Amino acid sequence: MKKTISTLLALLMLFTSVIVPYTGLADDDEITRVSRIDLSIEQLPQELGDKNVVKNVKVYNVEDSTYEKISNSKFKVKKAYITKSDYTDKWFKQKALKDKTIAGNYNLVIVLKATDSNVVLDDSNYEVTYKVKGSKYNTWCDTVKFISDTEYAICFRCYAYSVSRKGVSYYHKKNKTVYAAIDYNNEKKYKNKTLTILSNVKGYKVTALSSYAFAYTKIKGVKIPKTVTEIGYNAFSYCSKLTSLNIPKNVKKIEGSPCRSAYKLKSIGVAKGSKYFKSVNGVLYNKKRTVLVQYPAGKKGKKFYVPSGVRKIDVGAFEGCNKLTELTLPKSVKTINSFAFRDCDNLKKIVIPSGSKLEKIEYFALGLKYDEKKEKYVSSGVKVYTKSAKVKKAIKKYNKEVYKNFRVKNCVKIK
């Protein structure tokens, strides 16, 4: 009997050891979550080959979720390569970007392997610094793919394969379109200077300015060639030294807010013969004058009367126009787009006549300013003078949205 019991106990212990093995997995409080990794590449290939392999990738800084440094040896670079920019799940299988002359928009993929199973990546801040043809660039992580419990593919969007000429960089983005933008590696050299954008680079026509192409720079002016047909969103926004701008006649598309908050910009001109845009007293409209595209922030005058026939105030059209104190809208205006009057801190009076067709005021369009002392948005004190029931309804609806998003009551006053 004793022998039988002891045998049963031995079998039970053996069975227990089989079904409850020691896994070696850490408890949650033992896991180190990594919030930042900095990587460096001494030199990317001068041209993109078929293999796309990138060598000499180093991990030089690793920080946990509290941004305390931990050992760089916690991660090893398994491989790195370049692919076409694509945001599907198959992005890591794409072929190399084949254009070796002006290649701009591509993904740099770095696969990391954790050497410690208790260290895991959060989808957070990862930065890579790299060189191409002697010039240094850096970019932040665009996507993280979790391959396994210890392997991660970090995807970076890069714009390194460009050609730079006298302060301007040129690169491919899509459909053989060559975009122009400031050469950020030499930006300081061109402070208070006028840049000239080339019409042709290595056999490619320069046809567009990228979004934020010259934004936040201190250039005094820019000469845009006739080949340009498109100007990207915020292309000249916050250009603090920009005094004038001329739009070539072949420009068909301006994405919005082309030069918002460029405080010294006094006039925007349009070349003769343009079928798409028109300048009236330095203010930019579409050709039919149904859309007010941009009012230059440095234009003189405290009052402005939007001309009859304008149906839409475009995105950021008056943003940063601190010289304006009073504005009159015509009956024809139906829509005030987002950010149209943002940072117009001195604009206190807007007159809208009876019979107005205004029916839509979009997000952050007017009446808000940021109070740095209170560290929050408050009403700018703007008042709308109108007898139109339709306008009053649109303003009340807008005020509700502002309160919902910013907790500012009665942002725009009705008189």
CSV table of N, CA, C and O in Angstrom, one decimal, residues 291-389:
chain,number,residue,atom,x,y,z
A,291,VAL,N,-13.0,82.7,-54.7
A,291,VAL,CA,-12.3,82.2,-53.6
A,291,VAL,C,-11.2,83.2,-53.2
A,291,VAL,O,-10.4,83.5,-54.1
A,292,LEU,N,-11.2,83.7,-52.0
A,292,LEU,CA,-10.1,84.5,-51.5
A,292,LEU,C,-9.0,83.5,-50.9
A,292,LEU,O,-9.2,82.9,-49.9
A,293,VAL,N,-7.9,83.4,-51.7
A,293,VAL,CA,-6.9,82.4,-51.3
A,293,VAL,C,-6.0,82.8,-50.2
A,293,VAL,O,-5.7,82.1,-49.2
A,294,GLN,N,-5.4,84.1,-50.3
A,294,GLN,CA,-4.5,84.5,-49.3
A,294,GLN,C,-4.5,86.0,-49.3
A,294,GLN,O,-4.3,86.7,-50.3
A,295,TYR,N,-4.6,86.6,-48.1
A,295,TYR,CA,-4.4,88.0,-47.8
A,295,TYR,C,-3.0,88.1,-47.2
A,295,TYR,O,-2.8,87.5,-46.1
A,296,PRO,N,-2.1,88.9,-47.7
A,296,PRO,CA,-0.7,89.0,-47.2
A,296,PRO,C,-0.7,89.6,-45.8
A,296,PRO,O,-1.3,90.7,-45.6
A,297,ALA,N,-0.1,88.9,-44.8
A,297,ALA,CA,-0.1,89.3,-43.4
A,297,ALA,C,0.5,90.7,-43.2
A,297,ALA,O,0.2,91.4,-42.2
A,298,GLY,N,1.4,91.1,-44.1
A,298,GLY,CA,2.1,92.4,-43.9
A,298,GLY,C,1.5,93.6,-44.7
A,298,GLY,O,2.0,94.7,-44.7
A,299,LYS,N,0.3,93.3,-45.3
A,299,LYS,CA,-0.3,94.4,-46.1
A,299,LYS,C,-0.8,95.5,-45.2
A,299,LYS,O,-1.4,95.3,-44.1
A,300,LYS,N,-0.6,96.7,-45.6
A,300,LYS,CA,-1.0,97.9,-44.8
A,300,LYS,C,-2.6,98.0,-44.8
A,300,LYS,O,-3.3,97.6,-45.7
A,301,GLY,N,-3.1,98.7,-43.7
A,301,GLY,CA,-4.5,98.9,-43.6
A,301,GLY,C,-5.1,98.2,-42.5
A,301,GLY,O,-4.8,97.0,-42.3
A,302,LYS,N,-6.0,98.8,-41.7
A,302,LYS,CA,-6.7,98.2,-40.6
A,302,LYS,C,-8.0,97.6,-41.0
A,302,LYS,O,-8.6,96.8,-40.3
A,303,LYS,N,-8.6,98.1,-42.1
A,303,LYS,CA,-9.9,97.7,-42.5
A,303,LYS,C,-9.8,97.0,-43.9
A,303,LYS,O,-9.0,97.4,-44.7
A,304,PHE,N,-10.6,96.0,-44.1
A,304,PHE,CA,-10.6,95.4,-45.5
A,304,PHE,C,-12.1,94.9,-45.8
A,304,PHE,O,-12.8,94.4,-45.0
A,305,TYR,N,-12.4,95.2,-47.0
A,305,TYR,CA,-13.8,94.8,-47.5
A,305,TYR,C,-13.6,93.7,-48.6
A,305,TYR,O,-13.0,93.9,-49.6
A,306,VAL,N,-14.0,92.5,-48.2
A,306,VAL,CA,-13.9,91.4,-49.2
A,306,VAL,C,-14.9,91.7,-50.3
A,306,VAL,O,-16.1,92.0,-50.1
A,307,PRO,N,-14.4,91.7,-51.5
A,307,PRO,CA,-15.2,92.1,-52.7
A,307,PRO,C,-16.4,91.1,-52.9
A,307,PRO,O,-16.4,89.9,-52.6
A,308,SER,N,-17.5,91.7,-53.5
A,308,SER,CA,-18.7,91.0,-53.8
A,308,SER,C,-18.4,89.9,-54.8
A,308,SER,O,-17.6,90.1,-55.7
A,309,GLY,N,-19.0,88.8,-54.7
A,309,GLY,CA,-18.8,87.6,-55.6
A,309,GLY,C,-17.9,86.5,-55.0
A,309,GLY,O,-17.9,85.4,-55.4
A,310,VAL,N,-17.1,86.9,-53.9
A,310,VAL,CA,-16.4,85.9,-53.2
A,310,VAL,C,-17.3,84.9,-52.4
A,310,VAL,O,-18.1,85.4,-51.6
A,311,ARG,N,-17.2,83.6,-52.7
A,311,ARG,CA,-18.0,82.7,-52.0
A,311,ARG,C,-17.3,81.9,-50.9
A,311,ARG,O,-18.0,81.4,-50.0
A,312,LYS,N,-16.0,81.9,-50.9
A,312,LYS,CA,-15.3,81.1,-49.9
A,312,LYS,C,-14.1,81.9,-49.5
A,312,LYS,O,-13.3,82.4,-50.3
A,313,ILE,N,-13.9,81.9,-48.2
A,313,ILE,CA,-12.6,82.3,-47.6
A,313,ILE,C,-11.8,81.1,-47.3
A,313,ILE,O,-12.1,80.2,-46.5
A,314,ASP,N,-10.7,80.9,-48.0
A,314,ASP,CA,-9.9,79.7,-48.1
A,314,ASP,C,-9.2,79.4,-46.7
A,314,ASP,O,-9.1,80.3,-45.9
A,315,VAL,N,-8.7,78.2,-46.6
A,315,VAL,CA,-7.9,77.8,-45.4
A,315,VAL,C,-6.8,78.7,-45.1
A,315,VAL,O,-5.9,79.0,-46.0
A,316,GLY,N,-6.8,79.3,-43.9
A,316,GLY,CA,-5.7,80.1,-43.5
A,316,GLY,C,-5.5,81.4,-44.2
A,316,GLY,O,-4.5,82.1,-44.2
A,317,ALA,N,-6.6,81.9,-44.9
A,317,ALA,CA,-6.5,83.0,-45.8
A,317,ALA,C,-6.0,84.3,-45.1
A,317,ALA,O,-5.3,85.1,-45.7
A,318,PHE,N,-6.5,84.5,-43.9
A,318,PHE,CA,-6.1,85.7,-43.2
A,318,PHE,C,-5.2,85.4,-41.9
A,318,PHE,O,-5.0,86.3,-41.1
A,319,GLU,N,-4.8,84.2,-41.8
A,319,GLU,CA,-4.0,83.8,-40.6
A,319,GLU,C,-2.8,84.7,-40.4
A,319,GLU,O,-2.0,84.9,-41.3
A,320,GLY,N,-2.7,85.2,-39.1
A,320,GLY,CA,-1.6,86.0,-38.8
A,320,GLY,C,-1.7,87.5,-39.2
A,320,GLY,O,-0.7,88.2,-39.1
A,321,CYS,N,-2.8,87.9,-39.7
A,321,CYS,CA,-3.0,89.3,-40.2
A,321,CYS,C,-3.3,90.2,-39.0
A,321,CYS,O,-4.5,90.6,-38.8
A,322,ASN,N,-2.3,90.5,-38.2
A,322,ASN,CA,-2.5,91.3,-37.0
A,322,ASN,C,-2.8,92.7,-37.2
A,322,ASN,O,-3.1,93.5,-36.2
A,323,LYS,N,-2.6,93.2,-38.4
A,323,LYS,CA,-2.8,94.6,-38.6
A,323,LYS,C,-4.3,94.9,-38.8
A,323,LYS,O,-4.7,96.1,-38.7
A,324,LEU,N,-5.1,93.9,-39.2
A,324,LEU,CA,-6.5,94.1,-39.4
A,324,LEU,C,-7.3,94.2,-38.1
A,324,LEU,O,-7.0,93.5,-37.2
A,325,THR,N,-8.1,95.2,-38.0
A,325,THR,CA,-9.0,95.4,-36.9
A,325,THR,C,-10.5,95.2,-37.2
A,325,THR,O,-11.3,94.9,-36.4
A,326,GLU,N,-10.8,95.4,-38.5
A,326,GLU,CA,-12.2,95.4,-39.0
A,326,GLU,C,-12.3,94.8,-40.4
A,326,GLU,O,-11.5,95.1,-41.2
A,327,LEU,N,-13.3,93.9,-40.6
A,327,LEU,CA,-13.4,93.2,-41.8
A,327,LEU,C,-14.9,93.2,-42.2
A,327,LEU,O,-15.8,93.0,-41.3
A,328,THR,N,-15.2,93.4,-43.5
A,328,THR,CA,-16.6,93.3,-44.0
A,328,THR,C,-16.7,92.2,-45.0
A,328,THR,O,-15.9,92.2,-46.0
A,329,LEU,N,-17.6,91.3,-44.8
A,329,LEU,CA,-17.8,90.2,-45.8
A,329,LEU,C,-19.1,90.5,-46.6
A,329,LEU,O,-20.0,91.1,-46.1
A,330,PRO,N,-19.0,90.2,-47.9
A,330,PRO,CA,-20.2,90.4,-48.8
A,330,PRO,C,-21.3,89.3,-48.6
A,330,PRO,O,-21.0,88.3,-47.9
A,331,LYS,N,-22.4,89.6,-49.1
A,331,LYS,CA,-23.5,88.6,-49.0
A,331,LYS,C,-23.2,87.2,-49.6
A,331,LYS,O,-23.7,86.2,-49.3
A,332,SER,N,-22.3,87.3,-50.6
A,332,SER,CA,-22.0,86.1,-51.4
A,332,SER,C,-21.2,85.0,-50.7
A,332,SER,O,-21.2,83.8,-51.1
A,333,VAL,N,-20.5,85.3,-49.6
A,333,VAL,CA,-19.7,84.3,-48.9
A,333,VAL,C,-20.6,83.2,-48.2
A,333,VAL,O,-21.5,83.5,-47.4
A,334,LYS,N,-20.3,82.0,-48.6
A,334,LYS,CA,-21.0,80.8,-48.1
A,334,LYS,C,-20.2,80.1,-47.1
A,334,LYS,O,-20.8,79.5,-46.1
A,335,THR,N,-18.9,80.0,-47.2
A,335,THR,CA,-18.1,79.2,-46.4
A,335,THR,C,-16.8,80.0,-45.9
A,335,THR,O,-16.2,80.7,-46.7
A,336,ILE,N,-16.5,79.8,-44.6
A,336,ILE,CA,-15.3,80.3,-44.0
A,336,ILE,C,-14.5,79.1,-43.6
A,336,ILE,O,-14.9,78.3,-42.7
A,337,ASN,N,-13.4,78.8,-44.3
A,337,ASN,CA,-12.7,77.5,-44.1
A,337,ASN,C,-11.9,77.6,-42.8
A,337,ASN,O,-11.7,78.6,-42.2
A,338,SER,N,-11.4,76.4,-42.4
A,338,SER,CA,-10.6,76.2,-41.2
A,338,SER,C,-9.4,77.2,-41.2
A,338,SER,O,-8.8,77.5,-42.2
A,339,PHE,N,-9.1,77.7,-40.0
A,339,PHE,CA,-7.9,78.6,-39.7
A,339,PHE,C,-8.0,79.9,-40.5
A,339,PHE,O,-6.9,80.6,-40.5
A,340,ALA,N,-9.1,80.2,-41.1
A,340,ALA,CA,-9.1,81.4,-42.0
A,340,ALA,C,-8.7,82.7,-41.3
A,340,ALA,O,-8.0,83.5,-41.8
A,341,PHE,N,-9.1,82.8,-40.0
A,341,PHE,CA,-8.7,84.0,-39.2
A,341,PHE,C,-8.0,83.7,-37.9
A,341,PHE,O,-8.0,84.4,-37.0
A,342,ARG,N,-7.2,82.6,-38.0
A,342,ARG,CA,-6.5,82.2,-36.8
A,342,ARG,C,-5.3,83.2,-36.6
A,342,ARG,O,-4.7,83.8,-37.5
A,343,ASP,N,-5.1,83.5,-35.3
A,343,ASP,CA,-4.0,84.5,-34.9
A,343,ASP,C,-4.2,85.9,-35.4
A,343,ASP,O,-3.3,86.6,-35.6
A,344,CYS,N,-5.5,86.2,-35.7
A,344,CYS,CA,-5.8,87.6,-36.0
A,344,CYS,C,-6.2,88.3,-34.7
A,344,CYS,O,-7.4,88.6,-34.5
A,345,ASP,N,-5.3,88.5,-33.8
A,345,ASP,CA,-5.6,88.9,-32.5
A,345,ASP,C,-6.2,90.3,-32.3
A,345,ASP,O,-6.9,90.6,-31.4
A,346,ASN,N,-5.9,91.1,-33.3
A,346,ASN,CA,-6.5,92.5,-33.3
A,346,ASN,C,-7.8,92.7,-34.0
A,346,ASN,O,-8.3,93.8,-34.0
A,347,LEU,N,-8.2,91.6,-34.7
A,347,LEU,CA,-9.5,91.7,-35.4
A,347,LEU,C,-10.6,91.6,-34.4
A,347,LEU,O,-10.9,90.6,-33.8
A,348,LYS,N,-11.3,92.7,-34.3
A,348,LYS,CA,-12.4,92.8,-33.2
A,348,LYS,C,-13.8,92.9,-33.8
A,348,LYS,O,-14.8,92.7,-33.1
A,349,LYS,N,-13.8,93.3,-35.1
A,349,LYS,CA,-15.2,93.5,-35.7
A,349,LYS,C,-15.3,92.9,-37.1
A,349,LYS,O,-14.4,93.2,-38.0
A,350,ILE,N,-16.3,92.1,-37.3
A,350,ILE,CA,-16.6,91.5,-38.6
A,350,ILE,C,-18.1,91.9,-38.9
A,350,ILE,O,-19.0,91.6,-38.2
A,351,VAL,N,-18.3,92.6,-40.1
A,351,VAL,CA,-19.6,93.0,-40.5
A,351,VAL,C,-20.1,92.1,-41.6
A,351,VAL,O,-19.4,91.9,-42.6
A,352,ILE,N,-21.3,91.5,-41.3
A,352,ILE,CA,-21.9,90.6,-42.3
A,352,ILE,C,-23.3,91.1,-42.6
A,352,ILE,O,-24.1,91.2,-41.7
A,353,PRO,N,-23.6,91.5,-43.8
A,353,PRO,CA,-24.9,92.2,-44.1
A,353,PRO,C,-26.1,91.2,-44.1
A,353,PRO,O,-25.9,90.0,-44.2
A,354,SER,N,-27.3,91.8,-44.0
A,354,SER,CA,-28.5,91.0,-44.2
A,354,SER,C,-28.6,90.4,-45.5
A,354,SER,O,-28.1,90.9,-46.5
A,355,GLY,N,-29.2,89.2,-45.6
A,355,GLY,CA,-29.2,88.5,-46.9
A,355,GLY,C,-28.0,87.7,-47.2
A,355,GLY,O,-27.9,87.1,-48.3
A,356,SER,N,-27.1,87.6,-46.2
A,356,SER,CA,-25.9,86.8,-46.4
A,356,SER,C,-26.2,85.3,-46.6
A,356,SER,O,-27.1,84.8,-46.0
A,357,LYS,N,-25.4,84.7,-47.4
A,357,LYS,CA,-25.5,83.3,-47.7
A,357,LYS,C,-24.6,82.4,-46.9
A,357,LYS,O,-24.6,81.2,-47.0
A,358,LEU,N,-24.0,83.0,-45.9
A,358,LEU,CA,-23.0,82.2,-45.0
A,358,LEU,C,-23.8,81.1,-44.3
A,358,LEU,O,-24.8,81.3,-43.6
A,359,GLU,N,-23.3,79.9,-44.5
A,359,GLU,CA,-23.9,78.7,-43.8
A,359,GLU,C,-22.9,77.8,-43.1
A,359,GLU,O,-23.3,76.9,-42.4
A,360,LYS,N,-21.6,78.0,-43.4
A,360,LYS,CA,-20.7,77.1,-42.8
A,360,LYS,C,-19.4,77.8,-42.3
A,360,LYS,O,-18.8,78.5,-43.1
A,361,ILE,N,-19.1,77.6,-41.0
A,361,ILE,CA,-17.8,78.1,-40.5
A,361,ILE,C,-17.0,76.9,-40.0
A,361,ILE,O,-17.5,76.2,-39.0
A,362,GLU,N,-15.9,76.6,-40.6
A,362,GLU,CA,-15.2,75.4,-40.3
A,362,GLU,C,-14.3,75.5,-39.0
A,362,GLU,O,-14.1,76.6,-38.4
A,363,TYR,N,-13.7,74.4,-38.7
A,363,TYR,CA,-12.9,74.2,-37.4
A,363,TYR,C,-11.8,75.3,-37.3
A,363,TYR,O,-11.1,75.6,-38.2
A,364,PHE,N,-11.8,75.9,-36.1
A,364,PHE,CA,-10.8,76.9,-35.7
A,364,PHE,C,-10.7,78.1,-36.7
A,364,PHE,O,-9.7,78.7,-36.9
A,365,ALA,N,-11.8,78.4,-37.3
A,365,ALA,CA,-11.8,79.5,-38.3
A,365,ALA,C,-11.6,80.9,-37.8
A,365,ALA,O,-10.9,81.7,-38.4
A,366,LEU,N,-12.2,81.2,-36.6
A,366,LEU,CA,-12.0,82.5,-36.1
A,366,LEU,C,-12.3,82.5,-34.6
A,366,LEU,O,-12.9,81.6,-34.0
A,367,GLY,N,-11.9,83.7,-33.9
A,367,GLY,CA,-12.3,83.9,-32.5
A,367,GLY,C,-11.5,83.3,-31.5
A,367,GLY,O,-11.8,83.4,-30.3
A,368,LEU,N,-10.4,82.6,-31.8
A,368,LEU,CA,-9.6,81.9,-30.8
A,368,LEU,C,-8.1,82.5,-30.8
A,368,LEU,O,-7.6,82.8,-31.8
A,369,LYS,N,-7.6,82.6,-29.6
A,369,LYS,CA,-6.1,82.9,-29.5
A,369,LYS,C,-5.6,82.1,-28.3
A,369,LYS,O,-6.3,81.8,-27.4
A,370,TYR,N,-4.3,81.9,-28.3
A,370,TYR,CA,-3.6,81.1,-27.3
A,370,TYR,C,-3.1,82.1,-26.2
A,370,TYR,O,-2.3,83.0,-26.5
A,371,ASP,N,-3.6,81.9,-25.0
A,371,ASP,CA,-3.1,82.6,-23.8
A,371,ASP,C,-1.9,81.9,-23.2
A,371,ASP,O,-2.1,80.8,-22.6
A,372,GLU,N,-0.7,82.4,-23.3
A,372,GLU,CA,0.5,81.7,-22.8
A,372,GLU,C,0.5,81.7,-21.3
A,372,GLU,O,1.1,80.7,-20.7
A,373,LYS,N,0.0,82.7,-20.7
A,373,LYS,CA,0.0,82.7,-19.2
A,373,LYS,C,-1.0,81.6,-18.6
A,373,LYS,O,-0.6,80.9,-17.7
A,374,LYS,N,-2.1,81.5,-19.3
A,374,LYS,CA,-3.1,80.5,-18.8
A,374,LYS,C,-2.9,79.1,-19.5
A,374,LYS,O,-3.5,78.1,-19.1
A,375,GLU,N,-2.0,79.1,-20.5
A,375,GLU,CA,-1.7,77.9,-21.2
A,375,GLU,C,-2.9,77.2,-21.8
A,375,GLU,O,-3.1,76.0,-21.7
A,376,LYS,N,-3.7,78.0,-22.4
A,376,LYS,CA,-4.9,77.5,-23.1
A,376,LYS,C,-5.5,78.5,-24.0
A,376,LYS,O,-5.1,79.7,-24.0
A,377,TYR,N,-6.4,78.0,-24.9
A,377,TYR,CA,-7.1,78.9,-25.8
A,377,TYR,C,-8.2,79.7,-25.2
A,377,TYR,O,-8.9,79.1,-24.3
A,378,VAL,N,-8.3,80.9,-25.6
A,378,VAL,CA,-9.4,81.8,-25.1
A,378,VAL,C,-10.0,82.6,-26.2
A,378,VAL,O,-9.4,82.5,-27.4
A,379,SER,N,-11.1,83.3,-26.0
A,379,SER,CA,-11.7,84.1,-27.0
A,379,SER,C,-10.8,85.3,-27.4
A,379,SER,O,-10.2,85.9,-26.5
A,380,SER,N,-10.7,85.6,-28.7
A,380,SER,CA,-9.9,86.7,-29.1
A,380,SER,C,-10.7,88.0,-29.0
A,380,SER,O,-10.2,89.1,-29.1
A,381,GLY,N,-12.0,87.9,-28.7
A,381,GLY,CA,-12.8,89.1,-28.5
A,381,GLY,C,-13.5,89.6,-29.7
A,381,GLY,O,-14.1,90.7,-29.8
A,382,VAL,N,-13.4,88.8,-30.8
A,382,VAL,CA,-14.0,89.2,-32.1
A,382,VAL,C,-15.6,89.2,-32.0
A,382,VAL,O,-16.2,88.4,-31.3
A,383,LYS,N,-16.2,90.3,-32.6
A,383,LYS,CA,-17.6,90.4,-32.6
A,383,LYS,C,-18.1,90.5,-34.0
A,383,LYS,O,-17.5,91.1,-34.9
A,384,VAL,N,-19.2,89.7,-34.3
A,384,VAL,CA,-19.8,89.8,-35.6
A,384,VAL,C,-21.1,90.6,-35.6
A,384,VAL,O,-22.0,90.4,-34.8
A,385,TYR,N,-21.1,91.6,-36.4
A,385,TYR,CA,-22.3,92.5,-36.5
A,385,TYR,C,-23.1,92.1,-37.6
A,385,TYR,O,-22.7,92.2,-38.8
A,386,THR,N,-24.3,91.6,-37.3
A,386,THR,CA,-25.2,91.1,-38.4
A,386,THR,C,-26.7,91.1,-37.9
A,386,THR,O,-26.9,90.9,-36.7
A,387,LYS,N,-27.6,91.2,-38.8
A,387,LYS,CA,-29.0,91.0,-38.5
A,387,LYS,C,-29.6,89.7,-39.2
A,387,LYS,O,-30.7,89.4,-39.0
A,388,SER,N,-28.7,89.0,-39.8
A,388,SER,CA,-29.1,87.8,-40.6
A,388,SER,C,-29.3,86.6,-39.6
A,388,SER,O,-28.4,86.3,-38.9
A,389,ALA,N,-30.5,86.1,-39.6
A,389,ALA,CA,-30.8,84.9,-38.8
A,389,ALA,C,-30.0,83.7,-39.2
A,389,ALA,O,-29.5,82.9,-38.3
